[in-house]
Amino acid sequence: MKLLYKGKAKSVYERDEDTYLIEFRDDLTAGDGAKKDTKAGKGALNAEISAKFFEILKEKGIDTHFIEFQPPNKHLVKKVRIIPLEVICRNIATGSLIRRYPFKEGQELSPPIVEFGYKDDKYHDPMVNDEIAIALGAVEKKEELDKMREITLKVNDILTEFLKDKGIILVDFKLEFGKDKEGNLLLADEISPDTCRFWDATTKEILDKDRFRKDLGNVLEFYREVRERILA
Ligand code: 5GP
């Protein structure tokens, strides 16, 4: 199979005319690639966790690129052209939000905040408004951004509810969207502890990639904990 693209944590292979195979690798990066490590088994955990979330979202009527999980660490997906925007949704203030604005760490955000970032490590994925996203050619029309906001808030409702039952708070997360050859907007990429913040509902312990970003240790143990809780 032809390797089409190698990102920081995933590789994309062309499988046939209509599908890609995404390989979740064991690489971990933070700070736009400045900090790197490899943890054996991380790729498989993220592939399984992400598959479970995509299955839940599909059941609830969200259109996604996801077709099937191919254990241990691959997703078969519909071919899409990725829109170069990160759609970030926040329920609790932390991370870059409190570095940029006078929110307090742990402050509840109700209604949730949705923001767009332009995917470009050189510029540190800067937040963009609708006009900048359109002027950069990320999308053609404001309506596409509105649709992405609407789907993101729906994903937030579905996953917040699902995770609450598992004793996990969905603090924030990042989504990516793509367009298939018919022009349909599909949720793409991954939804995993690499792309979400998860806190234990009782202890507020960090269960996600912030363990790596902040050198808290036991990264894989906590990814495993997320896997066990969501598959239970
Ligand atoms: P923040 O802007 O606070 O750093 O991140 C907000 C949320 O989006 C976090 O859940 C974080 O994991 C996710 N996120 C933001 N940018 C990226 C990125 O470039 N890569 C990954 N994997 N996740 C991101």
mmCIF file of C-alpha atoms and ligand atoms in Angstrom:
data_model
loop_
_atom_site.group_PDB
_atom_site.id
_atom_site.type_symbol
_atom_site.label_atom_id
_atom_site.label_comp_id
_atom_site.label_asym_id
_atom_site.label_seq_id
_atom_site.Cartn_x
_atom_site.Cartn_y
_atom_site.Cartn_z
ATOM 1 C CA MET A 1 0.000 0.000 0.000
ATOM 2 C CA LYS A 2 1.164 3.492 -0.803
ATOM 3 C CA LEU A 3 2.097 5.703 2.173
ATOM 4 C CA LEU A 4 0.374 9.005 1.440
ATOM 5 C CA TYR A 5 1.137 10.993 4.532
ATOM 6 C CA LYS A 6 3.090 10.569 7.750
ATOM 7 C CA GLY A 7 1.907 12.882 10.524
ATOM 8 C CA LYS A 8 3.227 13.223 14.070
ATOM 9 C CA ALA A 9 1.279 10.221 15.436
ATOM 10 C CA LYS A 10 -0.475 8.600 12.457
ATOM 11 C CA SER A 11 0.363 7.384 8.958
ATOM 12 C CA VAL A 12 -2.159 7.339 6.135
ATOM 13 C CA TYR A 13 -2.061 4.683 3.404
ATOM 14 C CA GLU A 14 -4.053 4.624 0.193
ATOM 15 C CA ARG A 15 -5.977 1.337 0.231
ATOM 16 C CA ASP A 16 -8.117 1.711 -2.873
ATOM 17 C CA GLU A 17 -10.004 4.337 -4.843
ATOM 18 C CA ASP A 18 -12.427 5.100 -2.012
ATOM 19 C CA THR A 19 -10.623 4.255 1.221
ATOM 20 C CA TYR A 20 -7.561 4.981 3.323
ATOM 21 C CA LEU A 21 -5.995 2.900 6.060
ATOM 22 C CA ILE A 22 -4.879 4.988 9.028
ATOM 23 C CA GLU A 23 -2.140 3.531 11.197
ATOM 24 C CA PHE A 24 -2.006 4.848 14.777
ATOM 25 C CA ARG A 25 1.677 4.869 15.722
ATOM 26 C CA ASP A 26 3.321 4.723 19.162
ATOM 27 C CA ASP A 27 4.851 8.209 18.764
ATOM 28 C CA LEU A 28 3.865 10.925 21.201
ATOM 29 C CA THR A 29 4.576 14.582 20.560
ATOM 30 C CA ALA A 30 3.784 17.839 22.294
ATOM 31 C CA GLY A 31 4.489 21.516 21.726
ATOM 32 C CA ASP A 32 3.950 21.279 17.948
ATOM 33 C CA GLY A 33 6.467 18.447 17.710
ATOM 34 C CA ALA A 34 9.140 20.036 19.943
ATOM 35 C CA LYS A 35 8.855 17.253 22.564
ATOM 36 C CA LYS A 36 8.883 13.639 21.350
ATOM 37 C CA ASP A 37 8.732 10.133 22.762
ATOM 38 C CA THR A 38 7.563 6.655 21.816
ATOM 39 C CA LYS A 39 5.405 4.446 24.051
ATOM 40 C CA ALA A 40 4.913 0.871 22.875
ATOM 41 C CA GLY A 41 1.178 0.132 22.676
ATOM 42 C CA LYS A 42 0.002 3.766 22.581
ATOM 43 C CA GLY A 43 -1.080 3.497 18.929
ATOM 44 C CA ALA A 44 -3.234 0.434 19.572
ATOM 45 C CA LEU A 45 -4.879 2.036 22.617
ATOM 46 C CA ASN A 46 -5.726 5.210 20.700
ATOM 47 C CA ALA A 47 -7.001 3.265 17.702
ATOM 48 C CA GLU A 48 -9.347 1.238 19.922
ATOM 49 C CA ILE A 49 -10.540 4.206 22.004
ATOM 50 C CA SER A 50 -11.068 6.343 18.905
ATOM 51 C CA ALA A 51 -12.971 3.520 17.158
ATOM 52 C CA LYS A 52 -15.344 3.255 20.131
ATOM 53 C CA PHE A 53 -16.048 7.016 20.040
ATOM 54 C CA PHE A 54 -16.630 6.991 16.270
ATOM 55 C CA GLU A 55 -19.027 4.045 16.654
ATOM 56 C CA ILE A 56 -21.014 5.886 19.340
ATOM 57 C CA LEU A 57 -21.177 9.047 17.220
ATOM 58 C CA LYS A 58 -22.214 7.098 14.116
ATOM 59 C CA GLU A 59 -25.056 5.481 16.088
ATOM 60 C CA LYS A 60 -26.215 8.969 17.090
ATOM 61 C CA GLY A 61 -26.336 10.118 13.458
ATOM 62 C CA ILE A 62 -23.015 11.978 13.102
ATOM 63 C CA ASP A 63 -21.493 11.525 9.634
ATOM 64 C CA THR A 64 -17.893 10.345 9.973
ATOM 65 C CA HIS A 65 -15.117 8.951 7.778
ATOM 66 C CA PHE A 66 -14.874 5.856 10.017
ATOM 67 C CA ILE A 67 -15.673 2.470 8.429
ATOM 68 C CA GLU A 68 -14.038 -0.138 10.657
ATOM 69 C CA PHE A 69 -11.409 -0.805 13.332
ATOM 70 C CA GLN A 70 -8.719 -3.183 12.154
ATOM 71 C CA PRO A 71 -6.937 -4.365 15.314
ATOM 72 C CA PRO A 72 -4.510 -3.710 16.716
ATOM 73 C CA ASN A 73 -3.881 -0.179 15.478
ATOM 74 C CA LYS A 74 -5.609 0.667 12.212
ATOM 75 C CA HIS A 75 -8.812 2.345 11.016
ATOM 76 C CA LEU A 76 -10.323 1.755 7.610
ATOM 77 C CA VAL A 77 -11.835 5.102 6.601
ATOM 78 C CA LYS A 78 -13.549 6.799 3.719
ATOM 79 C CA LYS A 79 -11.208 9.012 1.694
ATOM 80 C CA VAL A 80 -11.602 12.669 2.567
ATOM 81 C CA ARG A 81 -9.676 15.850 1.907
ATOM 82 C CA ILE A 82 -8.876 17.195 5.371
ATOM 83 C CA ILE A 83 -9.932 20.786 6.044
ATOM 84 C CA PRO A 84 -6.842 22.432 7.632
ATOM 85 C CA LEU A 85 -8.706 23.595 10.739
ATOM 86 C CA GLU A 86 -8.741 22.252 14.283
ATOM 87 C CA VAL A 87 -12.124 22.667 15.890
ATOM 88 C CA ILE A 88 -11.623 22.895 19.631
ATOM 89 C CA CYS A 89 -14.475 22.605 22.103
ATOM 90 C CA ARG A 90 -14.004 23.480 25.776
ATOM 91 C CA ASN A 91 -16.226 22.721 28.775
ATOM 92 C CA ILE A 92 -13.632 23.645 31.411
ATOM 93 C CA ALA A 93 -10.912 26.279 31.179
ATOM 94 C CA THR A 94 -7.369 24.913 31.102
ATOM 95 C CA GLY A 95 -4.429 24.554 28.699
ATOM 96 C CA SER A 96 -3.878 27.271 26.127
ATOM 97 C CA LEU A 97 -7.122 29.052 27.059
ATOM 98 C CA ILE A 98 -5.809 30.118 30.460
ATOM 99 C CA ARG A 99 -2.448 31.073 28.967
ATOM 100 C CA ARG A 100 -4.175 33.401 26.500
ATOM 101 C CA TYR A 101 -7.117 34.830 28.450
ATOM 102 C CA PRO A 102 -7.894 35.640 32.111
ATOM 103 C CA PHE A 103 -9.937 32.496 32.777
ATOM 104 C CA LYS A 104 -9.256 30.545 35.967
ATOM 105 C CA GLU A 105 -7.916 26.984 35.730
ATOM 106 C CA GLY A 106 -10.847 24.610 36.178
ATOM 107 C CA GLN A 107 -13.501 27.287 35.569
ATOM 108 C CA GLU A 108 -16.671 25.844 34.025
ATOM 109 C CA LEU A 109 -17.544 27.188 30.590
ATOM 110 C CA SER A 110 -21.279 27.140 30.040
ATOM 111 C CA PRO A 111 -22.160 27.310 27.204
ATOM 112 C CA PRO A 112 -19.058 25.524 25.913
ATOM 113 C CA ILE A 113 -16.511 27.511 23.887
ATOM 114 C CA VAL A 114 -15.820 26.468 20.291
ATOM 115 C CA GLU A 115 -12.786 27.891 18.561
ATOM 116 C CA PHE A 116 -11.034 27.250 15.245
ATOM 117 C CA GLY A 117 -7.276 26.912 14.842
ATOM 118 C CA TYR A 118 -5.462 26.985 11.515
ATOM 119 C CA LYS A 119 -3.400 23.785 11.243
ATOM 120 C CA ASP A 120 0.182 24.952 10.793
ATOM 121 C CA ASP A 121 2.882 24.016 13.333
ATOM 122 C CA LYS A 122 5.119 26.858 12.113
ATOM 123 C CA TYR A 123 2.492 29.326 13.346
ATOM 124 C CA HIS A 124 1.470 27.117 16.347
ATOM 125 C CA ASP A 125 -2.022 26.436 14.964
ATOM 126 C CA PRO A 126 -3.222 30.025 15.538
ATOM 127 C CA MET A 127 -6.836 30.722 16.432
ATOM 128 C CA VAL A 128 -8.692 32.137 13.443
ATOM 129 C CA ASN A 129 -12.044 33.854 13.044
ATOM 130 C CA ASP A 130 -14.416 33.081 10.174
ATOM 131 C CA GLU A 131 -12.953 35.750 7.879
ATOM 132 C CA ILE A 132 -9.357 34.543 8.341
ATOM 133 C CA ALA A 133 -10.356 30.876 7.802
ATOM 134 C CA ILE A 134 -12.063 31.849 4.545
ATOM 135 C CA ALA A 135 -9.274 34.215 3.411
ATOM 136 C CA LEU A 136 -6.700 31.436 4.008
ATOM 137 C CA GLY A 137 -8.797 29.149 1.804
ATOM 138 C CA ALA A 138 -9.439 26.587 4.567
ATOM 139 C CA VAL A 139 -13.136 26.697 3.644
ATOM 140 C CA GLU A 140 -15.106 28.556 1.008
ATOM 141 C CA LYS A 141 -18.128 29.706 2.973
ATOM 142 C CA LYS A 142 -19.132 30.754 6.481
ATOM 143 C CA GLU A 143 -21.915 28.141 6.336
ATOM 144 C CA GLU A 144 -19.274 25.381 6.375
ATOM 145 C CA LEU A 145 -17.818 26.821 9.596
ATOM 146 C CA ASP A 146 -21.303 27.063 11.105
ATOM 147 C CA LYS A 147 -21.938 23.421 10.213
ATOM 148 C CA MET A 148 -18.625 22.378 11.814
ATOM 149 C CA ARG A 149 -19.547 24.334 14.988
ATOM 150 C CA GLU A 150 -22.973 22.687 15.099
ATOM 151 C CA ILE A 151 -21.571 19.145 14.672
ATOM 152 C CA THR A 152 -18.841 19.830 17.253
ATOM 153 C CA LEU A 153 -21.412 20.895 19.874
ATOM 154 C CA LYS A 154 -23.453 17.764 19.102
ATOM 155 C CA VAL A 155 -20.321 15.601 19.511
ATOM 156 C CA ASN A 156 -19.675 17.398 22.806
ATOM 157 C CA ASP A 157 -23.181 16.576 24.091
ATOM 158 C CA ILE A 158 -22.966 12.917 23.038
ATOM 159 C CA LEU A 159 -19.470 12.254 24.403
ATOM 160 C CA THR A 160 -19.967 14.282 27.606
ATOM 161 C CA GLU A 161 -23.040 12.195 28.423
ATOM 162 C CA PHE A 162 -21.352 8.889 27.522
ATOM 163 C CA LEU A 163 -18.218 9.681 29.544
ATOM 164 C CA LYS A 164 -20.158 10.937 32.561
ATOM 165 C CA ASP A 165 -21.462 7.390 33.015
ATOM 166 C CA LYS A 166 -17.851 6.179 33.029
ATOM 167 C CA GLY A 167 -16.754 8.631 35.713
ATOM 168 C CA ILE A 168 -14.858 10.798 33.222
ATOM 169 C CA ILE A 169 -15.196 14.557 32.673
ATOM 170 C CA LEU A 170 -14.743 15.658 29.049
ATOM 171 C CA VAL A 171 -12.742 18.837 29.697
ATOM 172 C CA ASP A 172 -12.017 19.766 26.080
ATOM 173 C CA PHE A 173 -11.189 18.172 22.729
ATOM 174 C CA LYS A 174 -10.066 18.818 19.188
ATOM 175 C CA LEU A 175 -11.864 17.633 16.063
ATOM 176 C CA GLU A 176 -10.930 17.641 12.402
ATOM 177 C CA PHE A 177 -13.262 17.466 9.445
ATOM 178 C CA GLY A 178 -12.862 16.443 5.833
ATOM 179 C CA LYS A 179 -14.808 16.447 2.610
ATOM 180 C CA ASP A 180 -15.424 13.331 0.549
ATOM 181 C CA LYS A 181 -15.415 13.395 -3.240
ATOM 182 C CA GLU A 182 -19.154 14.104 -3.276
ATOM 183 C CA GLY A 183 -18.514 17.202 -1.141
ATOM 184 C CA ASN A 184 -20.057 15.824 2.070
ATOM 185 C CA LEU A 185 -18.651 17.157 5.335
ATOM 186 C CA LEU A 186 -17.462 14.241 7.487
ATOM 187 C CA LEU A 187 -15.943 14.097 10.948
ATOM 188 C CA ALA A 188 -12.427 12.682 10.453
ATOM 189 C CA ASP A 189 -9.043 12.151 12.150
ATOM 190 C CA GLU A 190 -9.195 10.683 15.699
ATOM 191 C CA ILE A 191 -10.829 11.193 19.087
ATOM 192 C CA SER A 192 -8.499 9.847 21.758
ATOM 193 C CA PRO A 193 -6.509 10.776 24.884
ATOM 194 C CA ASP A 194 -4.058 12.419 22.447
ATOM 195 C CA THR A 195 -6.739 14.846 21.264
ATOM 196 C CA CYS A 196 -9.027 15.228 24.290
ATOM 197 C CA ARG A 197 -8.609 16.186 27.926
ATOM 198 C CA PHE A 198 -10.204 13.668 30.294
ATOM 199 C CA TRP A 199 -10.346 14.121 34.075
ATOM 200 C CA ASP A 200 -11.483 11.552 36.598
ATOM 201 C CA ALA A 201 -14.880 12.779 37.813
ATOM 202 C CA THR A 202 -14.098 12.158 41.497
ATOM 203 C CA THR A 203 -10.387 12.851 41.920
ATOM 204 C CA LYS A 204 -9.945 15.208 38.899
ATOM 205 C CA GLU A 205 -6.855 13.146 38.039
ATOM 206 C CA ILE A 206 -5.561 13.753 34.483
ATOM 207 C CA LEU A 207 -6.155 10.729 32.198
ATOM 208 C CA ASP A 208 -4.851 12.097 28.860
ATOM 209 C CA LYS A 209 -1.863 13.473 26.932
ATOM 210 C CA ASP A 210 -1.378 16.246 29.502
ATOM 211 C CA ARG A 211 0.422 13.504 31.497
ATOM 212 C CA PHE A 212 3.067 13.567 28.746
ATOM 213 C CA ARG A 213 2.943 17.340 28.153
ATOM 214 C CA LYS A 214 3.412 18.054 31.876
ATOM 215 C CA ASP A 215 5.762 15.107 32.642
ATOM 216 C CA LEU A 216 3.300 13.587 35.114
ATOM 217 C CA GLY A 217 4.355 10.021 34.224
ATOM 218 C CA ASN A 218 2.423 6.747 33.716
ATOM 219 C CA VAL A 219 1.009 7.951 30.391
ATOM 220 C CA LEU A 220 0.101 4.493 29.079
ATOM 221 C CA GLU A 221 -1.379 3.337 32.387
ATOM 222 C CA PHE A 222 -3.894 6.178 32.200
ATOM 223 C CA TYR A 223 -4.680 5.606 28.478
ATOM 224 C CA ARG A 224 -5.334 1.965 29.475
ATOM 225 C CA GLU A 225 -7.638 3.159 32.251
ATOM 226 C CA VAL A 226 -9.634 5.237 29.724
ATOM 227 C CA ARG A 227 -9.852 2.210 27.411
ATOM 228 C CA GLU A 228 -11.080 -0.060 30.201
ATOM 229 C CA ARG A 229 -13.712 2.397 31.385
ATOM 230 C CA ILE A 230 -15.153 3.200 27.964
ATOM 231 C CA LEU A 231 -15.252 -0.415 26.793
ATOM 232 C CA ALA A 232 -16.863 -1.638 30.041
HETATM 233 P P1 5GP B 1 -5.162 23.588 24.048
HETATM 234 O O1 5GP B 1 -5.522 24.652 23.047
HETATM 235 O O2 5GP B 1 -5.661 23.921 25.422
HETATM 236 O O3 5GP B 1 -3.704 23.245 24.014
HETATM 237 O O4 5GP B 1 -5.920 22.258 23.592
HETATM 238 C C1 5GP B 1 -7.315 22.139 23.645
HETATM 239 C C2 5GP B 1 -7.703 20.702 23.316
HETATM 240 O O5 5GP B 1 -7.462 20.438 21.947
HETATM 241 C C3 5GP B 1 -6.934 19.646 24.093
HETATM 242 O O6 5GP B 1 -7.829 18.567 24.347
HETATM 243 C C4 5GP B 1 -5.840 19.186 23.147
HETATM 244 O O7 5GP B 1 -5.534 17.836 23.342
HETATM 245 C C5 5GP B 1 -6.497 19.412 21.790
HETATM 246 N N1 5GP B 1 -5.542 19.904 20.806
HETATM 247 C C6 5GP B 1 -5.322 21.192 20.436
HETATM 248 N N2 5GP B 1 -4.367 21.275 19.498
HETATM 249 C C7 5GP B 1 -3.961 20.026 19.259
HETATM 250 C C8 5GP B 1 -2.988 19.453 18.363
HETATM 251 O O8 5GP B 1 -2.312 20.138 17.591
HETATM 252 N N3 5GP B 1 -2.854 18.099 18.417
HETATM 253 C C9 5GP B 1 -3.580 17.325 19.271
HETATM 254 N N4 5GP B 1 -3.364 16.004 19.277
HETATM 255 N N5 5GP B 1 -4.518 17.824 20.082
HETATM 256 C C10 5GP B 1 -4.701 19.161 20.092
#
